[in-house]
PDB file of C-alpha atoms in Angstrom:
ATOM      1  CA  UNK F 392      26.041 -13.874 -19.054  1.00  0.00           C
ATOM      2  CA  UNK F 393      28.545 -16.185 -19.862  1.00  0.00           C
ATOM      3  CA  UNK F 394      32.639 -15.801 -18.743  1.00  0.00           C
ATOM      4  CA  UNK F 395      33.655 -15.109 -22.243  1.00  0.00           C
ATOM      5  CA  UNK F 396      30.962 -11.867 -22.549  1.00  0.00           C
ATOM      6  CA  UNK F 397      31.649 -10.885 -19.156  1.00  0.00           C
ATOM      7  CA  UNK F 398      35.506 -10.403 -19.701  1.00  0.00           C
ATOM      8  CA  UNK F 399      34.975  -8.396 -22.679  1.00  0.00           C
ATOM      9  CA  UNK F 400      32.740  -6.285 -20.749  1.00  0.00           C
ATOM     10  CA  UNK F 401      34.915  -5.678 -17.542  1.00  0.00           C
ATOM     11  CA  UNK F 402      38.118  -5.211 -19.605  1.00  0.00           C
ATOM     12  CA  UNK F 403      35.675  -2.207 -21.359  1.00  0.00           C
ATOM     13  CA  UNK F 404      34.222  -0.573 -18.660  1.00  0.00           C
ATOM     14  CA  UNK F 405      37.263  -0.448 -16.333  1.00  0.00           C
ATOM     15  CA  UNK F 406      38.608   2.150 -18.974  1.00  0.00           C
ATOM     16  CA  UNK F 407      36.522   4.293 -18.031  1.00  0.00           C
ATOM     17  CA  UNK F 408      36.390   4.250 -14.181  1.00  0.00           C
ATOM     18  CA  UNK F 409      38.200   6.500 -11.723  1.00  0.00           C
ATOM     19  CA  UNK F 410      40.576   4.591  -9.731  1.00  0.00           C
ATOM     20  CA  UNK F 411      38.777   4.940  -5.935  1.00  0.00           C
ATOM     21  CA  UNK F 412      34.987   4.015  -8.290  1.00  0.00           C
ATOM     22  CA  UNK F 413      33.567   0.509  -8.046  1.00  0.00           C
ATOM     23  CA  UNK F 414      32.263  -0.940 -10.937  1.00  0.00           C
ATOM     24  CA  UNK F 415      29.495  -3.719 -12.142  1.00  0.00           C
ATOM     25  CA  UNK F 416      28.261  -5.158 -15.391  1.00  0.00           C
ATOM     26  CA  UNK F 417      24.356  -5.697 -15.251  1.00  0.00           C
ATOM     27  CA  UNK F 418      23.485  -9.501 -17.236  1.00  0.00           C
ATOM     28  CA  UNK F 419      20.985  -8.141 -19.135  1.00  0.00           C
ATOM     29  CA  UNK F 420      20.982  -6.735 -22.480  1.00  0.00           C
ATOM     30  CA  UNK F 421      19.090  -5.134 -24.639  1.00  0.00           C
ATOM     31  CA  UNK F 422      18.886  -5.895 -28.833  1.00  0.00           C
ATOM     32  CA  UNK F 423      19.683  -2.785 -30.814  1.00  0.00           C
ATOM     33  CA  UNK F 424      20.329  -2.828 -34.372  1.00  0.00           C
ATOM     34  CA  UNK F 425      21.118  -6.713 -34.260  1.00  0.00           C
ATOM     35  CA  UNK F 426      23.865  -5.978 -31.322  1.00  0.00           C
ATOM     36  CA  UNK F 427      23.586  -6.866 -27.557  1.00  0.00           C
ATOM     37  CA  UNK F 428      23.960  -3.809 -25.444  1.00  0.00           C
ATOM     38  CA  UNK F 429      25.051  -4.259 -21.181  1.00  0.00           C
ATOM     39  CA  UNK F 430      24.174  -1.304 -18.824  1.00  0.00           C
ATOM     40  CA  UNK F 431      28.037  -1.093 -16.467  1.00  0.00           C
ATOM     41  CA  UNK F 432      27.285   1.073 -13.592  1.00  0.00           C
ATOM     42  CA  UNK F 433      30.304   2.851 -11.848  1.00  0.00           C
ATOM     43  CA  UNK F 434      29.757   3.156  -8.273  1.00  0.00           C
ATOM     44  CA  UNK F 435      31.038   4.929  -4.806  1.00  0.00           C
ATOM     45  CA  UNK F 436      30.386   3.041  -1.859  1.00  0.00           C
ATOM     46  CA  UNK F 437      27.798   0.798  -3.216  1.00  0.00           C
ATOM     47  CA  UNK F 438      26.034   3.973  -4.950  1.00  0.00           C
ATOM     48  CA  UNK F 439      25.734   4.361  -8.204  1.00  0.00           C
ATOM     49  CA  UNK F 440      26.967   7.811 -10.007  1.00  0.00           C
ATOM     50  CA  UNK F 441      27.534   7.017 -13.497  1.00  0.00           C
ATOM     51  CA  UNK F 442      26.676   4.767 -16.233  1.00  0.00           C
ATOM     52  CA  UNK F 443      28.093   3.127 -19.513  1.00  0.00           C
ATOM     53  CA  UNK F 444      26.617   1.037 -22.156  1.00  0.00           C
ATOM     54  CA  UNK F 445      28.549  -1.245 -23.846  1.00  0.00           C
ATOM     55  CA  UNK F 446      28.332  -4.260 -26.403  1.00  0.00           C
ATOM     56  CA  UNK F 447      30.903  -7.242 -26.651  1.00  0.00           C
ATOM     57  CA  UNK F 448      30.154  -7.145 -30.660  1.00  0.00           C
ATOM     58  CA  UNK F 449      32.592  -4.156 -31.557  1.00  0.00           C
ATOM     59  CA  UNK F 450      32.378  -0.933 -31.155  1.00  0.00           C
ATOM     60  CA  UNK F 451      29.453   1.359 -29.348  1.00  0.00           C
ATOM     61  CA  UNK F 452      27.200   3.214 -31.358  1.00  0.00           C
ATOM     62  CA  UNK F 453      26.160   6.625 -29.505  1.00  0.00           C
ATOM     63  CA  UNK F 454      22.376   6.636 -30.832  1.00  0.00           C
ATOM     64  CA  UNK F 455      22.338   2.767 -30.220  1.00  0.00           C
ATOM     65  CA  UNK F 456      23.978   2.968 -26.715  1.00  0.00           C
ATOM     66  CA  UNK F 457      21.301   5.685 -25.827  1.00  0.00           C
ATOM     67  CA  UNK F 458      17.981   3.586 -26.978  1.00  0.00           C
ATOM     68  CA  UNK F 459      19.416   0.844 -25.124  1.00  0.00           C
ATOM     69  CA  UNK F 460      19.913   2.721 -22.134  1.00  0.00           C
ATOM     70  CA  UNK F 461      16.021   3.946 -22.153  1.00  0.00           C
ATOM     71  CA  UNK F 462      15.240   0.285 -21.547  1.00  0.00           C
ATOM     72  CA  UNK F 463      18.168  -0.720 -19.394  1.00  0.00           C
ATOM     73  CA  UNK F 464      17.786   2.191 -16.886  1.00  0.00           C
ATOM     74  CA  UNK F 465      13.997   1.982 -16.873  1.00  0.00           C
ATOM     75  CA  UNK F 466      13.813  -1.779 -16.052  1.00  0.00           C
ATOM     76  CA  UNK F 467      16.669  -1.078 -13.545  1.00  0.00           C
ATOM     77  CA  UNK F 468      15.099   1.386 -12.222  1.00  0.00           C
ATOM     78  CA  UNK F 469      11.349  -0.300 -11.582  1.00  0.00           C
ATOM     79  CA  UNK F 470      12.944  -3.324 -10.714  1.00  0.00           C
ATOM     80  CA  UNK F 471      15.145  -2.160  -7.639  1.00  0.00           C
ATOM     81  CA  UNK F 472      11.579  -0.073  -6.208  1.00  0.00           C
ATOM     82  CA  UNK F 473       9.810  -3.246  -6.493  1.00  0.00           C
ATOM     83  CA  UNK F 474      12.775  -5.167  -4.553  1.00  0.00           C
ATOM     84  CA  UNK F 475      13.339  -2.652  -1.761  1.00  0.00           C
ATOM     85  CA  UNK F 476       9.641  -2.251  -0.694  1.00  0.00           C
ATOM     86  CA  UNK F 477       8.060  -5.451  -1.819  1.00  0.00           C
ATOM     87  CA  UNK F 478      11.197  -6.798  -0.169  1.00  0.00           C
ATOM     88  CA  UNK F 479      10.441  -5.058   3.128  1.00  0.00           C
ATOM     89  CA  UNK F 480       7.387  -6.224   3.185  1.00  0.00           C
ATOM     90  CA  UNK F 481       9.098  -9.860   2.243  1.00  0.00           C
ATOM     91  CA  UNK F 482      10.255  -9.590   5.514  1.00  0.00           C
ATOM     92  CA  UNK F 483       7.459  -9.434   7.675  1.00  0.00           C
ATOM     93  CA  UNK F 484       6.621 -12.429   9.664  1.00  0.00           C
ATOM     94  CA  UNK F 485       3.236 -13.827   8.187  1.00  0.00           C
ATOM     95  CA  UNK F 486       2.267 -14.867  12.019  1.00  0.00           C
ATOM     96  CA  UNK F 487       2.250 -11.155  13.145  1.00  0.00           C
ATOM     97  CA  UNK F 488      -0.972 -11.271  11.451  1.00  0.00           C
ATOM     98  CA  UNK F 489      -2.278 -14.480  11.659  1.00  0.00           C
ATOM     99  CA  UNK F 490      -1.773 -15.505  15.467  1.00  0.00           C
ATOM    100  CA  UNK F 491      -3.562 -12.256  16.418  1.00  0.00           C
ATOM    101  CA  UNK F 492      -6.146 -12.554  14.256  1.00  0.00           C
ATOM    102  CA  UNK F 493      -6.606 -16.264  15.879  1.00  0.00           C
ATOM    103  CA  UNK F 494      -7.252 -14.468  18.879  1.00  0.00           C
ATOM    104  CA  UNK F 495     -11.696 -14.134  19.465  1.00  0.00           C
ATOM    105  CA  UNK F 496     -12.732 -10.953  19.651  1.00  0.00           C
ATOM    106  CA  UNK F 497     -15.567 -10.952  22.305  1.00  0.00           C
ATOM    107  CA  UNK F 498     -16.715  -7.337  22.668  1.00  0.00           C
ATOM    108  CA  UNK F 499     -19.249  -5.015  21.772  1.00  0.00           C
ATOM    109  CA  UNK F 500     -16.725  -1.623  21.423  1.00  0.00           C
ATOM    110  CA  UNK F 501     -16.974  -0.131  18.131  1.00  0.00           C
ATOM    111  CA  UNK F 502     -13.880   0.685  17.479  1.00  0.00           C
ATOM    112  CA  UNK F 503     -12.228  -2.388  18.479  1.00  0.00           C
ATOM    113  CA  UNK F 504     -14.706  -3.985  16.327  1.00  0.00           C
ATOM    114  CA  UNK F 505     -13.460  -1.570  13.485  1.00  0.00           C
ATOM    115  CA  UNK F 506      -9.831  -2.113  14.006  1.00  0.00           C
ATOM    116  CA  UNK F 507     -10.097  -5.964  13.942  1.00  0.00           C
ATOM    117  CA  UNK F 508     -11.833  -5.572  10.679  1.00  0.00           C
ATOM    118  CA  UNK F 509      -8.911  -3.279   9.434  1.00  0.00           C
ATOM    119  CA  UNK F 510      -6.303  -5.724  10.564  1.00  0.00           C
ATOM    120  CA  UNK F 511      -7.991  -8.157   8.557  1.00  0.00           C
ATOM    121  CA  UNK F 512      -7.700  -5.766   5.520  1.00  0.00           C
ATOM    122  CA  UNK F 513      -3.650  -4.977   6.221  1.00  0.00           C
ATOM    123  CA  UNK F 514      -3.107  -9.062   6.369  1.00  0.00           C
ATOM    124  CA  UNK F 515      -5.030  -9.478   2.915  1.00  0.00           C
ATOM    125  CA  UNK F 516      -2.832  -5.984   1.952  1.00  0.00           C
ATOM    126  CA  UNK F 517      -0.018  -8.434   3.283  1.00  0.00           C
ATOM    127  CA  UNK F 518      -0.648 -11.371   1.385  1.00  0.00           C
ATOM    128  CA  UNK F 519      -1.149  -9.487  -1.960  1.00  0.00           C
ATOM    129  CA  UNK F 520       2.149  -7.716  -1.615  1.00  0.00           C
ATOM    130  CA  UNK F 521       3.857 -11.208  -1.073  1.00  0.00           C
ATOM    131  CA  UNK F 522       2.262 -12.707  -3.997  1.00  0.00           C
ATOM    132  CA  UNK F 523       3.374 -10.067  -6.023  1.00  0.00           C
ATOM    133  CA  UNK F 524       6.887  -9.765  -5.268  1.00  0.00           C
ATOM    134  CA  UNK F 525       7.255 -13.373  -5.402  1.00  0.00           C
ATOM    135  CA  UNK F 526       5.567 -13.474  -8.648  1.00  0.00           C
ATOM    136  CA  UNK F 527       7.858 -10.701 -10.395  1.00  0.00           C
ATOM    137  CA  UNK F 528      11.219 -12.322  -8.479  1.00  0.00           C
ATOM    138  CA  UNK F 529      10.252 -15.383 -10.545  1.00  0.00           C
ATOM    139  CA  UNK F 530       9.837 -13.623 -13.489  1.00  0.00           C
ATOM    140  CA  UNK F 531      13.260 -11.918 -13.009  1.00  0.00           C
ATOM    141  CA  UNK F 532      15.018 -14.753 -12.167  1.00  0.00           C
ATOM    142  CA  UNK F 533      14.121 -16.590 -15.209  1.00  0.00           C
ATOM    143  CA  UNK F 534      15.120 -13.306 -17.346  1.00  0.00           C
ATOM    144  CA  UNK F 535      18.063 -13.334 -15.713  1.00  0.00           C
ATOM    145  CA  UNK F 536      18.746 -16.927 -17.436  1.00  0.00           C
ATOM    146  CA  UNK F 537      17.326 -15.942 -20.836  1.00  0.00           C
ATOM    147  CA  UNK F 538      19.451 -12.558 -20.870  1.00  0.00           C
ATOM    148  CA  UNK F 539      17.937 -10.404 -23.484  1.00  0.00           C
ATOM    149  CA  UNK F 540      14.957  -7.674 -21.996  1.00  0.00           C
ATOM    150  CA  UNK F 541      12.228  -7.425 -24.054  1.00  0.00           C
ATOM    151  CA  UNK F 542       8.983  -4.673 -24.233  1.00  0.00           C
ATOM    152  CA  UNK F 543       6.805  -7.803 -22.417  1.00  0.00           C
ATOM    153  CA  UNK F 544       9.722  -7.700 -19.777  1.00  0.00           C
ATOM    154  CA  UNK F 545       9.420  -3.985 -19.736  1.00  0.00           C
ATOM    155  CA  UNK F 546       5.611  -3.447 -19.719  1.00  0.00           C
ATOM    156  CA  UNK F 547       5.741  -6.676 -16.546  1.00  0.00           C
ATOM    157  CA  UNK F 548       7.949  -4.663 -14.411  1.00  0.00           C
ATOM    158  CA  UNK F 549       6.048  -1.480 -15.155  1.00  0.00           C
ATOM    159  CA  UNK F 550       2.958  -2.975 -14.049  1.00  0.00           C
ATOM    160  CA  UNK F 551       4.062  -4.109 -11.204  1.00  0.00           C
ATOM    161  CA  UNK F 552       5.843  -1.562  -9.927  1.00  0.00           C
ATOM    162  CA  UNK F 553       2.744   0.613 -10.404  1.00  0.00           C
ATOM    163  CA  UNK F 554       0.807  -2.289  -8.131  1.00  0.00           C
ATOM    164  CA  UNK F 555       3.410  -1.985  -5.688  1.00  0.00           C
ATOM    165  CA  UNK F 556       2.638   1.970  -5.438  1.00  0.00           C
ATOM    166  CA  UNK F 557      -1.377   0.971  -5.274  1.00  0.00           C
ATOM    167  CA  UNK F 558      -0.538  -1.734  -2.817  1.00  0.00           C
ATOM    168  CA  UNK F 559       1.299   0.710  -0.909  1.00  0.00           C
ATOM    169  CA  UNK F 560      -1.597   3.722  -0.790  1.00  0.00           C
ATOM    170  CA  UNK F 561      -3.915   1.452   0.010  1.00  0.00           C
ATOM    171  CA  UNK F 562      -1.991  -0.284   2.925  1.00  0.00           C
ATOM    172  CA  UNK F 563      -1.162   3.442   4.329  1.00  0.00           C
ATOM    173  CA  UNK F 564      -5.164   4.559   3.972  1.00  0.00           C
ATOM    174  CA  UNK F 565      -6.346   1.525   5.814  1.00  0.00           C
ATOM    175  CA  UNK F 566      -3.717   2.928   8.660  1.00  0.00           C
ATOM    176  CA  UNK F 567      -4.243   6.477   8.554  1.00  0.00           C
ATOM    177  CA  UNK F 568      -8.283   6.195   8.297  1.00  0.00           C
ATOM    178  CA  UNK F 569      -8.609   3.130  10.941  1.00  0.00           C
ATOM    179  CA  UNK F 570      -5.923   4.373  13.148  1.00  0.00           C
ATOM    180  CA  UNK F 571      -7.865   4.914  15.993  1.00  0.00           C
ATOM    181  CA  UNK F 572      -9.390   1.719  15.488  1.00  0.00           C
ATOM    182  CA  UNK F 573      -6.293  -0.321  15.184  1.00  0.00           C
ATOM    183  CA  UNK F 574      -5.122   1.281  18.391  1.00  0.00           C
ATOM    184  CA  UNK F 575      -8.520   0.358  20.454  1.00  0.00           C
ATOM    185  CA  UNK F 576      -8.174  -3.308  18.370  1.00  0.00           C
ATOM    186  CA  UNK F 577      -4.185  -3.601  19.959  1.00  0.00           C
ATOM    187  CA  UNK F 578      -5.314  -2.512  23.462  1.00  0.00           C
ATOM    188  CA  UNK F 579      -8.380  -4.733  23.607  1.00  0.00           C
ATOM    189  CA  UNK F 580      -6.157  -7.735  22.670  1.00  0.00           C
ATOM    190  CA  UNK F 581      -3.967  -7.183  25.601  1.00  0.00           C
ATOM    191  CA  UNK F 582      -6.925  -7.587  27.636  1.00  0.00           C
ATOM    192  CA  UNK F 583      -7.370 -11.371  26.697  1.00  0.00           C
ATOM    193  CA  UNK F 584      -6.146 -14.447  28.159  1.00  0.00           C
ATOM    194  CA  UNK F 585      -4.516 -15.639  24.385  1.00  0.00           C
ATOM    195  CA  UNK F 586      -2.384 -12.420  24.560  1.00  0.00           C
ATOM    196  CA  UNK F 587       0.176 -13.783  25.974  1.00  0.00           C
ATOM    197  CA  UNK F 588       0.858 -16.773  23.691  1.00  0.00           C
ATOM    198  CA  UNK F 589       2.092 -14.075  21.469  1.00  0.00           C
ATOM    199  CA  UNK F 590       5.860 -13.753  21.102  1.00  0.00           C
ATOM    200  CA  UNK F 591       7.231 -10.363  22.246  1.00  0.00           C
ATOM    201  CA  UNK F 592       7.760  -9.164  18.589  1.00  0.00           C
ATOM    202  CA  UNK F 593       4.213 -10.010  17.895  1.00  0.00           C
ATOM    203  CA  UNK F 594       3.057  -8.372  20.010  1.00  0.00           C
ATOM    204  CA  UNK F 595       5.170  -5.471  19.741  1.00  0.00           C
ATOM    205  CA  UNK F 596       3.966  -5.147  16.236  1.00  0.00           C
ATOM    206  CA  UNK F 597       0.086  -5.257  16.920  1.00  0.00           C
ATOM    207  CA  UNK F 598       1.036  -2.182  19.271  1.00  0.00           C
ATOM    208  CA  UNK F 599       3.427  -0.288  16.829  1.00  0.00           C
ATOM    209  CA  UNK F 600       1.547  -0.675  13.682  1.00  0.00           C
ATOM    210  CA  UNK F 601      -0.939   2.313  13.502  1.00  0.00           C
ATOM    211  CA  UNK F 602       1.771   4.245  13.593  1.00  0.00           C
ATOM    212  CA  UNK F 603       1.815   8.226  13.464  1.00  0.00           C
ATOM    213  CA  UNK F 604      -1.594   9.629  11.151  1.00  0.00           C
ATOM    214  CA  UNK F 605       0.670  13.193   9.970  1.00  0.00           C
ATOM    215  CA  UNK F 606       3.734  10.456   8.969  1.00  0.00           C
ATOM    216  CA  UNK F 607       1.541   8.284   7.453  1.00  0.00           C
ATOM    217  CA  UNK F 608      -0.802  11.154   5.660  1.00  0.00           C
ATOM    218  CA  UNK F 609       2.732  12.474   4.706  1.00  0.00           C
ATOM    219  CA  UNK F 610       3.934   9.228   3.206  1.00  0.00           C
ATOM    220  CA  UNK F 611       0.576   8.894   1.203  1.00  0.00           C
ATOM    221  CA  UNK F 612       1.311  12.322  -0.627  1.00  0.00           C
ATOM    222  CA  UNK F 613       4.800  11.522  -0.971  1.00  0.00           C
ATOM    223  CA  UNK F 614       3.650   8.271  -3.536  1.00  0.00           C
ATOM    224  CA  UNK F 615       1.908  10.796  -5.739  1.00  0.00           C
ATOM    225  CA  UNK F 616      -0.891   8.948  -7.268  1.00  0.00           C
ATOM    226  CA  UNK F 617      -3.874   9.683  -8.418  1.00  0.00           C
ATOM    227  CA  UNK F 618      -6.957   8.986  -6.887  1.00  0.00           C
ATOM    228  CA  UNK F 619     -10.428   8.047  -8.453  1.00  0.00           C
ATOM    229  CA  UNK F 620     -13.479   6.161  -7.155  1.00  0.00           C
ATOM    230  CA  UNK F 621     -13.496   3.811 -10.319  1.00  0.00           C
ATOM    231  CA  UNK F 622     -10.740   1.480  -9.350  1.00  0.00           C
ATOM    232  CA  UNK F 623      -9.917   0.266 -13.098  1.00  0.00           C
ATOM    233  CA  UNK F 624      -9.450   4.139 -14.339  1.00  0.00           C
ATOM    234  CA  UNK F 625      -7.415   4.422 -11.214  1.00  0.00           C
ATOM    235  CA  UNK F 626      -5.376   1.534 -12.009  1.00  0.00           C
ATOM    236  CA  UNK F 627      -4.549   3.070 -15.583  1.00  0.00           C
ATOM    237  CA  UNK F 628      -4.652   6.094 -14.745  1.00  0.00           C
ATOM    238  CA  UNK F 629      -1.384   6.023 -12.204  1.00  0.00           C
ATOM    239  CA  UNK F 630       0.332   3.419 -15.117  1.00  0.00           C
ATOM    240  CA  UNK F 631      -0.001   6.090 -17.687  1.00  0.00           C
ATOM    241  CA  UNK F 632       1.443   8.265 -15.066  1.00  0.00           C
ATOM    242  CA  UNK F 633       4.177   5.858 -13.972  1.00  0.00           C
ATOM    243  CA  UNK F 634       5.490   5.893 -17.632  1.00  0.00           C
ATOM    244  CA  UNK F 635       5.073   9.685 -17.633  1.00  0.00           C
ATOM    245  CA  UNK F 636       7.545  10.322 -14.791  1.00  0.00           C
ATOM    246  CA  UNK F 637       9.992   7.050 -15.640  1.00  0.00           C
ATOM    247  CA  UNK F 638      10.318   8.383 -18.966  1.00  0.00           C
ATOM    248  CA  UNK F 639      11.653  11.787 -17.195  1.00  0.00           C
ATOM    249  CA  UNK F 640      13.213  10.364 -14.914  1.00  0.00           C
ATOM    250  CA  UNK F 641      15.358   7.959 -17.223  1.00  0.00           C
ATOM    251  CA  UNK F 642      16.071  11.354 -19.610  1.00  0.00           C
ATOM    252  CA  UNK F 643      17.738  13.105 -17.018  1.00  0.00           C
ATOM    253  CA  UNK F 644      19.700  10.060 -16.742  1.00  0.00           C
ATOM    254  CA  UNK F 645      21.258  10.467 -19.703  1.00  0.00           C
ATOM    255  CA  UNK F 646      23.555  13.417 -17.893  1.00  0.00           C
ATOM    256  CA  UNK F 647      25.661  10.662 -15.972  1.00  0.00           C
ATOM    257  CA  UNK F 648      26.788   8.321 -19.391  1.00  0.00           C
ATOM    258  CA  UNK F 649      29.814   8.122 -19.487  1.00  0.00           C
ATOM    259  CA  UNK F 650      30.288   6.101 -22.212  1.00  0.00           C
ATOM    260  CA  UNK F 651      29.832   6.241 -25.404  1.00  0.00           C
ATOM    261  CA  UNK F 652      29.439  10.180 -25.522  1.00  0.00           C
TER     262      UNK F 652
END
């Protein structure tokens, strides 16, 4: 967004804000009838509790302002889910994986045997989550250049927040079913001499990552997909689903515009 646009923008939007509000002007736009259209966000203490639309090019059409703000919110929306927990995940040293994994395993109990294979499956878990993340901040970055959001830009973050949610089950089922495993995998690590070439925190993360099976159970409902042995219908399945709900969710949205009304 260039200075001009942006002024023209701010000076709009501030007419509209409560004096103790915060308020932003999101780069992208979204074509509607030939005019650009900004999603402004009004906020209290960094949270957001209303939302304007607004163009530079004259005045705001109601009908135009509210087909804008299907895509604007819904981008928004995907977007910030894939930053916050691809971005956790982002965060995660790489070598809490691989230097424990470097580690022989020498034994003939089962369930150590198990949980180094599951380990194996949360690092390759690991290493799709990063590629995806890195792949869509890319993507947005170079949107964020070219400005306008398109239905490619739309379907993209869609998609990928929908792999994000797969990702995610299928991170917390290798957990929740190999937990026991994982746990036996931890303790027979300690047992070795290469154990303590670890650093504290990776070690402390081989211990703490099985984690509690009802919390993790609990967190696999909470995603709400849908589950089906064919993993291509399952793929589709929870897209068609994921447009389903946005397209709710993104309605009921429409409650907090405060501008144009």
């Amino acid at each position: 967004m260039d200075k001009a646009t942006e002024k023209v923008l701010m000076r709009k939007v501030k007419e509209y804000k409560k004096w103790y509000e915060g308020v932003f002007v999101n780069p992208i736009y979204r074509i509607v009838n030939n005019k650009p259209y900004y999603m402004a966000g009004f906020t209290i203490k960094n949270q957001p509790v209303a939302s304007a639309y607004l163009s530079p090019m004259g005045e705001e059409d109601k009908e135009e302002a509210y087909i804008a703000q299907s895509s604007l919110s819904l981008f928004a929306d995907v977007s910030s889910n894939i930053f916050s927990v691809g971005g956790d995940h982002l965060k995660i040293d790489s070598d809490y994986y691989i230097k424990p994994l470097e580690i022989p395993v020498n034994t003939d109990n089962l369930n150590a045997l198990a949980g180094y294979e599951a380990y194996k499956n949360l690092w390759e878990m690991q290493k799709k989550f990063n590629s995806l993340v890195i792949d869509f901040q890319n993507y947005y970055d170079a949107l964020l250049v070219r400005g306008e959001l398109t239905d490619q830009d739309i379907d993209k973050g869609i998609e990928t927040a929908n792999w994000v949610n797969l990702y995610q089950l299928e991170t917390l089922s290798i957990l929740a079913e190999q937990n026991e495993g994982i746990r036996a995998y931890a303790a027979y690590l300690e047992t070795t001499k290469e154990w303590k070439k670890l650093s504290g925190n990776q070690k402390m993360f081989v211990k703490k990552i099985a984690g509690d099976v009802v919390e993790l159970e609990s967190n696999i409902h909470s995603l709400g997909l849908i589950v089906d042995e064919d993993a291509e219908k399952m793929v589709a399945l929870n897209l068609e689903k994921a447009k389903r709900d946005l397209e709710t969710g993104i309605a009921k949205q429409k409650r907090y515009i405060r501008f144009p009304v």
